[in-house]
mmCIF file of C-alpha atoms and ligand atoms in Angstrom:
data_model
loop_
_atom_site.group_PDB
_atom_site.id
_atom_site.type_symbol
_atom_site.label_atom_id
_atom_site.label_comp_id
_atom_site.label_asym_id
_atom_site.label_seq_id
_atom_site.Cartn_x
_atom_site.Cartn_y
_atom_site.Cartn_z
ATOM 1 C CA MET A 1 9.600 -1.950 -21.962
ATOM 2 C CA SER A 2 8.864 -1.625 -25.658
ATOM 3 C CA HIS A 3 6.404 -3.555 -27.733
ATOM 4 C CA ARG A 4 6.181 -4.377 -31.404
ATOM 5 C CA SER A 5 3.182 -2.677 -32.975
ATOM 6 C CA ILE A 6 0.834 -4.233 -35.518
ATOM 7 C CA ARG A 7 2.100 -1.448 -37.791
ATOM 8 C CA ASP A 8 5.568 -3.013 -37.863
ATOM 9 C CA ILE A 9 4.561 -6.543 -38.860
ATOM 10 C CA ASP A 10 4.045 -7.895 -42.360
ATOM 11 C CA LEU A 11 0.537 -9.332 -42.442
ATOM 12 C CA THR A 12 0.230 -10.122 -46.148
ATOM 13 C CA GLY A 13 -1.621 -13.405 -46.568
ATOM 14 C CA LYS A 14 -1.427 -14.072 -42.829
ATOM 15 C CA LYS A 15 -4.150 -15.289 -40.493
ATOM 16 C CA VAL A 16 -4.165 -12.774 -37.664
ATOM 17 C CA PHE A 17 -5.793 -13.540 -34.313
ATOM 18 C CA ILE A 18 -6.832 -10.243 -32.723
ATOM 19 C CA ARG A 19 -7.813 -10.343 -29.044
ATOM 20 C CA VAL A 20 -10.301 -7.500 -28.904
ATOM 21 C CA ASP A 21 -12.404 -6.112 -26.069
ATOM 22 C CA PHE A 22 -15.985 -6.737 -27.122
ATOM 23 C CA ASN A 23 -17.130 -6.951 -23.504
ATOM 24 C CA VAL A 24 -20.017 -4.655 -24.390
ATOM 25 C CA PRO A 25 -23.255 -4.041 -22.491
ATOM 26 C CA LEU A 26 -26.226 -6.031 -23.870
ATOM 27 C CA ASP A 27 -29.928 -5.628 -23.119
ATOM 28 C CA GLU A 28 -31.361 -8.093 -20.603
ATOM 29 C CA ASN A 29 -32.236 -10.698 -23.275
ATOM 30 C CA GLY A 30 -28.709 -10.543 -24.633
ATOM 31 C CA THR A 31 -29.965 -9.709 -28.112
ATOM 32 C CA GLU A 32 -29.061 -6.039 -28.500
ATOM 33 C CA VAL A 33 -25.798 -4.169 -27.925
ATOM 34 C CA THR A 34 -26.662 -1.077 -25.847
ATOM 35 C CA SER A 35 -23.324 0.721 -26.348
ATOM 36 C CA ASP A 36 -21.015 0.127 -29.292
ATOM 37 C CA THR A 37 -18.152 2.288 -27.962
ATOM 38 C CA ARG A 38 -15.808 -0.685 -27.474
ATOM 39 C CA ILE A 39 -16.612 -2.108 -30.896
ATOM 40 C CA ARG A 40 -15.860 1.232 -32.558
ATOM 41 C CA ALA A 41 -12.647 1.504 -30.549
ATOM 42 C CA ALA A 42 -11.436 -1.796 -32.044
ATOM 43 C CA LEU A 43 -12.094 -0.782 -35.668
ATOM 44 C CA PRO A 44 -8.764 0.966 -36.451
ATOM 45 C CA THR A 45 -6.766 -2.189 -35.630
ATOM 46 C CA ILE A 46 -9.145 -4.463 -37.559
ATOM 47 C CA GLN A 47 -9.132 -2.133 -40.569
ATOM 48 C CA LEU A 48 -5.345 -1.842 -40.513
ATOM 49 C CA ALA A 49 -4.985 -5.643 -40.474
ATOM 50 C CA LEU A 50 -7.362 -5.927 -43.435
ATOM 51 C CA ARG A 51 -5.517 -3.192 -45.356
ATOM 52 C CA LYS A 52 -2.285 -5.062 -44.765
ATOM 53 C CA GLY A 53 -3.702 -8.145 -46.456
ATOM 54 C CA ALA A 54 -4.626 -10.263 -43.439
ATOM 55 C CA ALA A 55 -7.486 -12.633 -42.760
ATOM 56 C CA VAL A 56 -8.780 -11.544 -39.362
ATOM 57 C CA ILE A 57 -9.923 -13.779 -36.511
ATOM 58 C CA LEU A 58 -11.566 -11.784 -33.708
ATOM 59 C CA ALA A 59 -11.844 -13.115 -30.162
ATOM 60 C CA SER A 60 -13.211 -11.624 -26.943
ATOM 61 C CA HIS A 61 -14.889 -12.444 -23.682
ATOM 62 C CA LEU A 62 -18.235 -10.940 -22.728
ATOM 63 C CA GLY A 63 -19.488 -10.870 -19.142
ATOM 64 C CA ARG A 64 -18.946 -13.650 -16.645
ATOM 65 C CA PRO A 65 -20.537 -16.820 -18.001
ATOM 66 C CA LYS A 66 -18.486 -18.895 -15.523
ATOM 67 C CA GLY A 67 -17.036 -21.354 -18.019
ATOM 68 C CA ARG A 68 -20.333 -22.404 -19.623
ATOM 69 C CA PRO A 69 -22.254 -21.299 -22.725
ATOM 70 C CA LYS A 70 -24.916 -18.751 -21.776
ATOM 71 C CA SER A 71 -27.279 -17.417 -24.443
ATOM 72 C CA THR A 72 -27.465 -13.962 -22.814
ATOM 73 C CA MET A 73 -23.671 -13.583 -23.140
ATOM 74 C CA SER A 74 -23.215 -14.714 -26.715
ATOM 75 C CA LEU A 75 -21.259 -12.541 -29.164
ATOM 76 C CA ASP A 76 -24.034 -13.127 -31.742
ATOM 77 C CA PRO A 77 -25.451 -9.556 -31.543
ATOM 78 C CA ILE A 78 -21.982 -8.132 -32.238
ATOM 79 C CA ALA A 79 -21.597 -9.672 -35.718
ATOM 80 C CA PRO A 80 -24.334 -7.630 -37.475
ATOM 81 C CA LEU A 81 -23.092 -4.451 -35.807
ATOM 82 C CA LEU A 82 -19.544 -5.120 -36.979
ATOM 83 C CA GLU A 83 -20.823 -5.847 -40.474
ATOM 84 C CA LYS A 84 -22.534 -2.464 -40.508
ATOM 85 C CA LEU A 85 -19.499 -0.602 -39.152
ATOM 86 C CA LEU A 86 -17.005 -2.330 -41.464
ATOM 87 C CA GLY A 87 -19.286 -2.630 -44.473
ATOM 88 C CA GLN A 88 -18.447 -6.271 -45.062
ATOM 89 C CA HIS A 89 -19.494 -9.791 -44.132
ATOM 90 C CA VAL A 90 -18.455 -11.195 -40.747
ATOM 91 C CA THR A 91 -18.658 -14.953 -40.152
ATOM 92 C CA LYS A 92 -19.731 -15.682 -36.585
ATOM 93 C CA THR A 93 -18.802 -19.126 -35.207
ATOM 94 C CA GLY A 94 -20.825 -21.150 -32.695
ATOM 95 C CA ASP A 95 -17.821 -21.696 -30.420
ATOM 96 C CA CYS A 96 -14.281 -20.338 -30.114
ATOM 97 C CA VAL A 97 -12.473 -23.666 -30.612
ATOM 98 C CA GLY A 98 -13.317 -27.021 -32.204
ATOM 99 C CA ASP A 99 -14.011 -28.540 -35.621
ATOM 100 C CA GLU A 100 -16.363 -25.849 -36.944
ATOM 101 C CA VAL A 101 -13.874 -23.091 -36.072
ATOM 102 C CA ASN A 102 -10.894 -25.006 -37.497
ATOM 103 C CA HIS A 103 -12.784 -25.677 -40.717
ATOM 104 C CA LEU A 104 -13.948 -22.071 -41.195
ATOM 105 C CA VAL A 105 -10.532 -20.619 -40.389
ATOM 106 C CA ALA A 106 -8.794 -23.048 -42.763
ATOM 107 C CA GLN A 107 -10.943 -21.680 -45.581
ATOM 108 C CA MET A 108 -10.297 -17.998 -44.879
ATOM 109 C CA SER A 109 -8.791 -15.721 -47.541
ATOM 110 C CA PRO A 110 -7.192 -12.304 -47.057
ATOM 111 C CA GLY A 111 -9.898 -9.756 -46.248
ATOM 112 C CA ASP A 112 -12.161 -12.293 -44.500
ATOM 113 C CA ILE A 113 -13.318 -11.808 -40.926
ATOM 114 C CA VAL A 114 -14.297 -14.536 -38.479
ATOM 115 C CA LEU A 115 -15.740 -13.622 -35.084
ATOM 116 C CA LEU A 116 -15.333 -16.377 -32.497
ATOM 117 C CA GLU A 117 -17.900 -17.073 -29.769
ATOM 118 C CA ASN A 118 -17.313 -15.871 -26.175
ATOM 119 C CA LEU A 119 -13.940 -17.202 -24.957
ATOM 120 C CA ARG A 120 -15.226 -17.506 -21.397
ATOM 121 C CA PHE A 121 -17.775 -20.141 -22.401
ATOM 122 C CA HIS A 122 -14.779 -22.394 -21.629
ATOM 123 C CA ALA A 123 -13.391 -22.441 -18.069
ATOM 124 C CA ALA A 124 -10.043 -23.217 -19.723
ATOM 125 C CA GLU A 125 -9.780 -19.592 -20.915
ATOM 126 C CA GLU A 126 -9.520 -18.050 -17.450
ATOM 127 C CA ALA A 127 -7.480 -21.039 -16.202
ATOM 128 C CA ASN A 128 -4.905 -20.233 -18.913
ATOM 129 C CA ASP A 129 -5.077 -23.910 -19.821
ATOM 130 C CA PRO A 130 -2.154 -24.910 -22.093
ATOM 131 C CA ASP A 131 -4.265 -27.149 -24.364
ATOM 132 C CA PHE A 132 -6.880 -24.446 -24.846
ATOM 133 C CA SER A 133 -4.137 -21.865 -25.525
ATOM 134 C CA ALA A 134 -2.649 -24.253 -28.103
ATOM 135 C CA GLN A 135 -6.023 -24.664 -29.832
ATOM 136 C CA LEU A 136 -6.355 -20.881 -30.133
ATOM 137 C CA ALA A 137 -2.736 -20.509 -31.256
ATOM 138 C CA SER A 138 -3.168 -23.163 -33.972
ATOM 139 C CA LEU A 139 -5.665 -20.890 -35.725
ATOM 140 C CA CYS A 140 -3.216 -18.127 -36.613
ATOM 141 C CA ASP A 141 0.164 -17.010 -37.960
ATOM 142 C CA VAL A 142 0.216 -13.740 -36.021
ATOM 143 C CA TYR A 143 -1.207 -12.788 -32.609
ATOM 144 C CA VAL A 144 -2.287 -9.227 -31.830
ATOM 145 C CA ASN A 145 -3.589 -8.069 -28.467
ATOM 146 C CA ASP A 146 -5.761 -4.970 -28.554
ATOM 147 C CA ALA A 147 -7.728 -5.679 -25.357
ATOM 148 C CA PHE A 148 -6.067 -3.445 -22.798
ATOM 149 C CA GLY A 149 -8.938 -4.017 -20.336
ATOM 150 C CA SER A 150 -7.962 -7.699 -20.032
ATOM 151 C CA ALA A 151 -4.186 -7.264 -20.110
ATOM 152 C CA HIS A 152 -3.882 -7.594 -16.324
ATOM 153 C CA ARG A 153 -5.228 -11.143 -16.563
ATOM 154 C CA ALA A 154 -3.075 -14.138 -17.472
ATOM 155 C CA HIS A 155 -5.714 -15.970 -19.475
ATOM 156 C CA SER A 156 -5.326 -18.212 -22.541
ATOM 157 C CA SER A 157 -6.335 -15.499 -25.011
ATOM 158 C CA THR A 158 -4.183 -12.815 -23.376
ATOM 159 C CA GLU A 159 -1.112 -14.714 -22.207
ATOM 160 C CA GLY A 160 -1.057 -18.440 -22.999
ATOM 161 C CA ILE A 161 -1.568 -17.972 -26.745
ATOM 162 C CA ALA A 162 1.102 -15.257 -26.946
ATOM 163 C CA ARG A 163 3.716 -17.701 -25.625
ATOM 164 C CA LEU A 164 2.923 -20.081 -28.468
ATOM 165 C CA VAL A 165 2.729 -17.727 -31.450
ATOM 166 C CA HIS A 166 6.102 -16.498 -32.652
ATOM 167 C CA LYS A 167 4.910 -13.327 -34.430
ATOM 168 C CA LYS A 168 3.020 -11.081 -32.073
ATOM 169 C CA ALA A 169 2.248 -7.436 -31.517
ATOM 170 C CA ILE A 170 0.088 -4.922 -29.761
ATOM 171 C CA GLY A 171 -2.870 -3.318 -31.547
ATOM 172 C CA LEU A 172 -3.427 0.400 -32.086
ATOM 173 C CA LEU A 173 -5.775 0.796 -29.115
ATOM 174 C CA MET A 174 -3.340 -0.936 -26.787
ATOM 175 C CA GLU A 175 -0.545 1.236 -28.178
ATOM 176 C CA LYS A 176 -2.521 4.384 -27.361
ATOM 177 C CA GLU A 177 -3.301 3.168 -23.838
ATOM 178 C CA LEU A 178 0.363 2.472 -23.135
ATOM 179 C CA GLU A 179 1.442 5.798 -24.567
ATOM 180 C CA TYR A 180 -0.879 7.851 -22.331
ATOM 181 C CA LEU A 181 -0.550 5.796 -19.173
ATOM 182 C CA THR A 182 3.223 5.840 -19.521
ATOM 183 C CA MET A 183 2.948 9.618 -19.710
ATOM 184 C CA ALA A 184 1.255 9.600 -16.281
ATOM 185 C CA LEU A 185 4.234 7.701 -14.869
ATOM 186 C CA SER A 186 6.893 9.840 -16.492
ATOM 187 C CA LYS A 187 7.177 13.527 -15.827
ATOM 188 C CA PRO A 188 4.190 15.320 -17.268
ATOM 189 C CA GLU A 189 3.765 19.078 -16.920
ATOM 190 C CA ARG A 190 2.850 20.381 -13.476
ATOM 191 C CA PRO A 191 0.643 20.932 -11.580
ATOM 192 C CA TYR A 192 -0.172 17.201 -11.803
ATOM 193 C CA ILE A 193 -3.504 16.480 -10.115
ATOM 194 C CA ALA A 194 -4.858 12.984 -9.438
ATOM 195 C CA ILE A 195 -8.521 12.520 -8.556
ATOM 196 C CA VAL A 196 -9.274 9.222 -6.861
ATOM 197 C CA GLY A 197 -12.770 8.146 -5.894
ATOM 198 C CA GLY A 198 -14.884 5.024 -5.725
ATOM 199 C CA ALA A 199 -16.068 2.691 -3.039
ATOM 200 C CA LYS A 200 -12.927 1.336 -1.492
ATOM 201 C CA ILE A 201 -9.359 2.166 -0.570
ATOM 202 C CA SER A 202 -8.477 -1.498 -1.033
ATOM 203 C CA GLY A 203 -7.612 -2.006 -4.668
ATOM 204 C CA LYS A 204 -6.357 1.578 -4.902
ATOM 205 C CA ILE A 205 -3.685 1.537 -2.169
ATOM 206 C CA ASP A 206 -0.764 0.983 -4.526
ATOM 207 C CA VAL A 207 -2.012 3.553 -6.983
ATOM 208 C CA LEU A 208 -2.470 6.100 -4.173
ATOM 209 C CA ASP A 209 1.098 5.369 -3.099
ATOM 210 C CA ARG A 210 2.309 5.941 -6.644
ATOM 211 C CA PHE A 211 0.368 9.233 -6.941
ATOM 212 C CA LEU A 212 1.968 10.377 -3.680
ATOM 213 C CA GLU A 213 5.295 10.173 -5.528
ATOM 214 C CA LEU A 214 4.110 11.585 -8.842
ATOM 215 C CA ALA A 215 1.325 14.088 -8.287
ATOM 216 C CA ASP A 216 1.176 17.509 -6.653
ATOM 217 C CA LYS A 217 -2.275 16.896 -5.199
ATOM 218 C CA ILE A 218 -4.563 13.887 -4.799
ATOM 219 C CA LEU A 219 -8.209 14.902 -4.565
ATOM 220 C CA ILE A 220 -10.219 12.229 -2.777
ATOM 221 C CA GLY A 221 -13.919 11.522 -3.249
ATOM 222 C CA GLY A 222 -16.366 8.632 -3.003
ATOM 223 C CA ALA A 223 -16.889 6.291 -0.104
ATOM 224 C CA MET A 224 -13.154 5.893 0.535
ATOM 225 C CA THR A 225 -13.346 9.406 2.032
ATOM 226 C CA TYR A 226 -15.034 8.004 5.117
ATOM 227 C CA THR A 227 -12.340 5.468 5.927
ATOM 228 C CA PHE A 228 -9.803 8.318 5.748
ATOM 229 C CA LEU A 229 -11.973 10.553 7.982
ATOM 230 C CA HIS A 230 -12.711 7.789 10.497
ATOM 231 C CA ALA A 231 -8.972 7.049 10.682
ATOM 232 C CA GLN A 232 -8.579 10.648 11.948
ATOM 233 C CA GLY A 233 -11.283 10.225 14.575
ATOM 234 C CA ILE A 234 -13.988 12.125 12.664
ATOM 235 C CA ALA A 235 -17.577 10.871 13.029
ATOM 236 C CA ILE A 236 -18.850 9.428 9.733
ATOM 237 C CA GLY A 237 -22.321 8.228 10.804
ATOM 238 C CA GLY A 238 -23.478 5.288 8.720
ATOM 239 C CA SER A 239 -21.141 6.019 5.786
ATOM 240 C CA LEU A 240 -19.304 3.147 4.164
ATOM 241 C CA LEU A 241 -16.259 2.190 6.227
ATOM 242 C CA GLU A 242 -13.466 -0.284 5.558
ATOM 243 C CA LYS A 243 -12.562 -1.159 9.144
ATOM 244 C CA ASP A 244 -9.660 -3.356 8.100
ATOM 245 C CA LYS A 245 -8.083 -0.503 6.124
ATOM 246 C CA LEU A 246 -7.878 2.072 8.912
ATOM 247 C CA ASP A 247 -4.161 1.463 9.487
ATOM 248 C CA VAL A 248 -3.468 1.751 5.757
ATOM 249 C CA ALA A 249 -5.474 4.985 5.681
ATOM 250 C CA ARG A 250 -3.428 6.395 8.594
ATOM 251 C CA THR A 251 -0.166 5.449 6.890
ATOM 252 C CA ILE A 252 -1.239 7.171 3.669
ATOM 253 C CA ILE A 253 -2.368 10.307 5.558
ATOM 254 C CA ASN A 254 0.940 10.519 7.433
ATOM 255 C CA LYS A 255 3.000 10.010 4.301
ATOM 256 C CA ALA A 256 0.937 12.426 2.223
ATOM 257 C CA GLY A 257 1.029 15.621 4.279
ATOM 258 C CA ASP A 258 -0.989 18.243 2.404
ATOM 259 C CA LYS A 259 -0.818 16.337 -0.888
ATOM 260 C CA LEU A 260 -3.884 14.320 0.073
ATOM 261 C CA VAL A 261 -7.003 16.482 -0.073
ATOM 262 C CA LEU A 262 -10.158 15.175 1.606
ATOM 263 C CA PRO A 263 -13.637 16.593 0.969
ATOM 264 C CA LYS A 264 -14.528 19.684 3.013
ATOM 265 C CA ASP A 265 -18.245 18.862 3.022
ATOM 266 C CA HIS A 266 -20.599 16.024 2.180
ATOM 267 C CA VAL A 267 -24.050 15.376 0.792
ATOM 268 C CA ILE A 268 -25.695 13.049 3.306
ATOM 269 C CA THR A 269 -28.902 11.030 3.268
ATOM 270 C CA ALA A 270 -30.699 8.425 5.344
ATOM 271 C CA LYS A 271 -31.726 6.385 2.303
ATOM 272 C CA LEU A 272 -29.760 5.321 -0.750
ATOM 273 C CA GLN A 273 -32.545 5.988 -3.226
ATOM 274 C CA ALA A 274 -33.724 8.549 -5.730
ATOM 275 C CA ASP A 275 -35.798 11.411 -4.256
ATOM 276 C CA ALA A 276 -34.400 10.751 -0.773
ATOM 277 C CA ASN A 277 -33.998 13.835 1.423
ATOM 278 C CA THR A 278 -30.450 15.141 1.440
ATOM 279 C CA ARG A 279 -28.501 17.606 3.522
ATOM 280 C CA VAL A 280 -25.012 19.065 3.334
ATOM 281 C CA VAL A 281 -22.701 18.934 6.361
ATOM 282 C CA ASP A 282 -19.046 19.810 6.706
ATOM 283 C CA GLY A 283 -18.350 16.780 8.897
ATOM 284 C CA TYR A 284 -16.111 18.782 11.249
ATOM 285 C CA ASN A 285 -18.379 21.379 12.896
ATOM 286 C CA GLU A 286 -21.475 19.392 12.082
ATOM 287 C CA PRO A 287 -20.793 15.653 12.152
ATOM 288 C CA ILE A 288 -22.684 13.113 10.008
ATOM 289 C CA PRO A 289 -25.506 11.757 12.229
ATOM 290 C CA SER A 290 -25.429 8.023 12.961
ATOM 291 C CA ASN A 291 -28.573 7.331 10.896
ATOM 292 C CA MET A 292 -27.181 9.077 7.795
ATOM 293 C CA LYS A 293 -24.380 8.427 5.323
ATOM 294 C CA GLY A 294 -22.189 10.433 2.988
ATOM 295 C CA VAL A 295 -23.160 9.857 -0.654
ATOM 296 C CA ASP A 296 -21.451 12.678 -2.576
ATOM 297 C CA ILE A 297 -18.925 15.459 -2.139
ATOM 298 C CA GLY A 298 -20.592 18.724 -1.073
ATOM 299 C CA PRO A 299 -20.721 22.068 -2.941
ATOM 300 C CA ALA A 300 -17.755 23.622 -1.078
ATOM 301 C CA THR A 301 -15.631 20.613 -2.038
ATOM 302 C CA VAL A 302 -16.809 20.850 -5.648
ATOM 303 C CA ASP A 303 -15.760 24.522 -5.713
ATOM 304 C CA PHE A 304 -12.382 23.826 -4.174
ATOM 305 C CA TYR A 305 -11.665 20.858 -6.486
ATOM 306 C CA LYS A 306 -12.757 22.901 -9.521
ATOM 307 C CA LYS A 307 -10.331 25.690 -8.581
ATOM 308 C CA THR A 308 -7.523 23.183 -8.119
ATOM 309 C CA LEU A 309 -8.262 21.598 -11.507
ATOM 310 C CA ALA A 310 -8.473 24.947 -13.287
ATOM 311 C CA ASN A 311 -4.689 25.415 -12.930
ATOM 312 C CA ALA A 312 -3.732 21.801 -13.608
ATOM 313 C CA ARG A 313 -1.485 20.915 -16.544
ATOM 314 C CA PHE A 314 -1.993 17.164 -16.129
ATOM 315 C CA ILE A 315 -5.053 15.427 -14.638
ATOM 316 C CA ILE A 316 -5.698 11.767 -14.046
ATOM 317 C CA TRP A 317 -9.082 10.584 -12.724
ATOM 318 C CA ASN A 318 -10.287 7.200 -11.520
ATOM 319 C CA GLY A 319 -13.474 6.550 -9.533
ATOM 320 C CA PRO A 320 -16.717 8.459 -8.898
ATOM 321 C CA MET A 321 -17.096 11.146 -6.209
ATOM 322 C CA GLY A 322 -20.348 9.656 -4.909
ATOM 323 C CA VAL A 323 -23.138 7.173 -5.577
ATOM 324 C CA PHE A 324 -23.419 8.652 -9.047
ATOM 325 C CA GLU A 325 -25.819 5.937 -10.267
ATOM 326 C CA ILE A 326 -28.541 7.928 -8.424
ATOM 327 C CA PRO A 327 -28.904 11.343 -10.124
ATOM 328 C CA GLU A 328 -29.365 13.213 -6.801
ATOM 329 C CA PHE A 329 -25.931 11.990 -5.694
ATOM 330 C CA ALA A 330 -24.179 12.440 -9.036
ATOM 331 C CA ARG A 331 -23.558 16.202 -8.881
ATOM 332 C CA GLY A 332 -20.005 15.978 -7.547
ATOM 333 C CA THR A 333 -18.991 13.350 -10.102
ATOM 334 C CA LEU A 334 -20.511 15.268 -13.018
ATOM 335 C CA ALA A 335 -18.917 18.502 -11.795
ATOM 336 C CA MET A 336 -15.508 16.785 -11.930
ATOM 337 C CA ALA A 337 -16.247 15.580 -15.474
ATOM 338 C CA HIS A 338 -16.981 19.173 -16.556
ATOM 339 C CA ALA A 339 -14.037 20.646 -14.653
ATOM 340 C CA ILE A 340 -11.618 18.178 -16.263
ATOM 341 C CA ALA A 341 -13.082 18.892 -19.689
ATOM 342 C CA GLU A 342 -12.663 22.644 -19.153
ATOM 343 C CA SER A 343 -9.032 22.319 -18.111
ATOM 344 C CA SER A 344 -6.478 23.215 -20.757
ATOM 345 C CA GLY A 345 -4.080 20.554 -19.436
ATOM 346 C CA LEU A 346 -3.808 16.934 -20.587
ATOM 347 C CA SER A 347 -6.398 14.641 -19.038
ATOM 348 C CA ILE A 348 -6.642 10.878 -18.640
ATOM 349 C CA VAL A 349 -9.788 9.216 -17.331
ATOM 350 C CA GLY A 350 -9.888 5.545 -16.340
ATOM 351 C CA GLY A 351 -12.444 3.165 -14.912
ATOM 352 C CA GLY A 352 -15.928 2.319 -16.146
ATOM 353 C CA ASP A 353 -17.744 4.653 -13.727
ATOM 354 C CA SER A 354 -15.647 7.731 -14.470
ATOM 355 C CA GLU A 355 -15.945 6.975 -18.171
ATOM 356 C CA LYS A 356 -19.725 6.768 -17.801
ATOM 357 C CA ALA A 357 -19.746 10.128 -16.001
ATOM 358 C CA ILE A 358 -17.722 11.689 -18.824
ATOM 359 C CA ARG A 359 -20.231 10.401 -21.365
ATOM 360 C CA THR A 360 -23.240 11.447 -19.267
ATOM 361 C CA ALA A 361 -21.730 14.930 -19.059
ATOM 362 C CA GLY A 362 -21.255 14.781 -22.850
ATOM 363 C CA VAL A 363 -17.641 15.944 -22.652
ATOM 364 C CA GLU A 364 -15.786 12.940 -24.107
ATOM 365 C CA THR A 365 -14.246 14.981 -26.910
ATOM 366 C CA SER A 366 -12.615 17.339 -24.388
ATOM 367 C CA ILE A 367 -10.708 14.531 -22.621
ATOM 368 C CA THR A 368 -7.223 13.702 -23.922
ATOM 369 C CA HIS A 369 -7.550 9.957 -23.296
ATOM 370 C CA ILE A 370 -10.348 7.792 -21.898
ATOM 371 C CA SER A 371 -8.840 4.478 -20.879
ATOM 372 C CA THR A 372 -10.739 1.350 -21.870
ATOM 373 C CA GLY A 373 -9.456 -0.617 -18.897
ATOM 374 C CA GLY A 374 -10.320 0.366 -15.347
ATOM 375 C CA GLY A 375 -8.610 -2.479 -13.472
ATOM 376 C CA ALA A 376 -5.786 -2.730 -15.988
ATOM 377 C CA SER A 377 -5.042 1.008 -15.847
ATOM 378 C CA LEU A 378 -4.896 0.932 -12.028
ATOM 379 C CA GLU A 379 -2.521 -2.048 -12.147
ATOM 380 C CA PHE A 380 -0.351 -0.317 -14.726
ATOM 381 C CA LEU A 381 -0.223 2.960 -12.791
ATOM 382 C CA ALA A 382 0.543 1.085 -9.566
ATOM 383 C CA GLY A 383 3.587 -0.394 -11.300
ATOM 384 C CA HIS A 384 2.315 -3.990 -11.239
ATOM 385 C CA ARG A 385 3.133 -6.337 -14.079
ATOM 386 C CA LEU A 386 0.443 -6.868 -16.706
ATOM 387 C CA PRO A 387 0.884 -10.424 -17.993
ATOM 388 C CA GLY A 388 -0.854 -9.713 -21.300
ATOM 389 C CA ILE A 389 1.583 -6.908 -22.043
ATOM 390 C CA GLU A 390 4.715 -8.406 -20.556
ATOM 391 C CA VAL A 391 4.392 -11.445 -22.817
ATOM 392 C CA LEU A 392 4.422 -9.114 -25.836
ATOM 393 C CA SER A 393 7.499 -7.140 -24.853
ATOM 394 C CA LYS A 394 10.186 -6.966 -27.521
ATOM 395 C CA THR A 395 13.056 -9.337 -26.978
ATOM 396 C CA THR A 396 14.788 -8.714 -30.288
HETATM 397 P P1 AMP B 401 -14.964 1.535 -7.351
HETATM 398 O O1 AMP B 401 -15.327 0.310 -8.132
HETATM 399 O O2 AMP B 401 -14.166 1.256 -6.122
HETATM 400 O O3 AMP B 401 -14.382 2.621 -8.209
HETATM 401 O O4 AMP B 401 -16.354 2.094 -6.776
HETATM 402 C C1 AMP B 401 -17.406 2.547 -7.578
HETATM 403 C C2 AMP B 401 -18.669 2.560 -6.756
HETATM 404 O O5 AMP B 401 -18.478 3.378 -5.605
HETATM 405 C C3 AMP B 401 -19.871 3.140 -7.463
HETATM 406 O O6 AMP B 401 -20.784 2.107 -7.723
HETATM 407 C C4 AMP B 401 -20.441 4.161 -6.486
HETATM 408 O O7 AMP B 401 -21.838 4.074 -6.317
HETATM 409 C C5 AMP B 401 -19.749 3.799 -5.183
HETATM 410 N N1 AMP B 401 -19.646 4.934 -4.277
HETATM 411 C C6 AMP B 401 -19.077 6.130 -4.512
HETATM 412 N N2 AMP B 401 -19.238 6.937 -3.463
HETATM 413 C C7 AMP B 401 -19.943 6.256 -2.537
HETATM 414 C C8 AMP B 401 -20.429 6.567 -1.229
HETATM 415 N N3 AMP B 401 -20.197 7.757 -0.680
HETATM 416 N N4 AMP B 401 -21.095 5.600 -0.573
HETATM 417 C C9 AMP B 401 -21.331 4.399 -1.126
HETATM 418 N N5 AMP B 401 -20.881 4.040 -2.346
HETATM 419 C C10 AMP B 401 -20.195 4.966 -3.046
#
């Protein structure tokens, strides 16, 4: 499937609606942006549109306001930051549709930027409501989607609007995402190692299936380990278990043979809190006691995974190796971040938690591509359709 890029469209004198991903973390009052990574990531597309002579309308969701205006989820704090980064005035609207927006957009000249208020202040956005989509579409001549993280959702700003605007394209960030994720599905250099962690097998079943076809090894970490171990009759104590996924786990184990690599040892604790006492067990000779749970991969696993990654030519990682939010249980996850960074192969990291680990480890510049969309990248890799991308596929 190919997609027209913003590079290939004439934008001179056009009003361009860019769906960006400004779903940034704010402080608890909603007044300060605590990480501007996503805003910076959107700049190349915005700057290109301006250079090409467009007037730019920016739209995004932020958080989950549940269809109602919520002061702590306003895009207000983003406008001054954008002004600083772009070195020009940004007009922030009080809503994303309605008279004020129509009036301001009607008056825009090339080079102007309008930032709309949070799209999800209207329930119609997530409902992909045709009237709401039409109101958004009426603002622009050209539609550009640069919000990969929302592309797996058929919402008004990602799907409905794109059906109504004739000229449409993907932005530079979206283009980069598709390029790298497509690489993971084609035939990259081998050994191809996938690292899959996180809380649950559910949500990652299809992607695990796909990695069974594509990768040479799948290194497992995180709580999903324990459903796999329990499915083989190994005692997991009080570790997280998805009882309803035991059959799925058995099917994956049987299909995988030695491709699926489970942790050799575990960091266990009785309490999920900082400064809790921890112990390392291998789980086979020394089972996890019933009052304790696995919270990280153990040192022998870290060593083994590091050795496996050292020879890799292509690495893809999604999901933490343990409860990495608590520093005592973050060692395995951070060790993976460093091991991936040290590898001379290509590396793709997806998912908010893995991305956070990469940044905590300070190795972002040593990763080939950090995906901006956790859910969307899993859907893409699993081979599911992404409505926000499908609607932009080239027909002519
Ligand atoms: P996911 O969204 O499925 O990628 O899961 C991410 C979450 O999994 C993180 O919040 C981790 O704290 C959690 N997690 C990872 N390992 C474990 C574990 N062994 N026990 C409980 N939670 C875990």
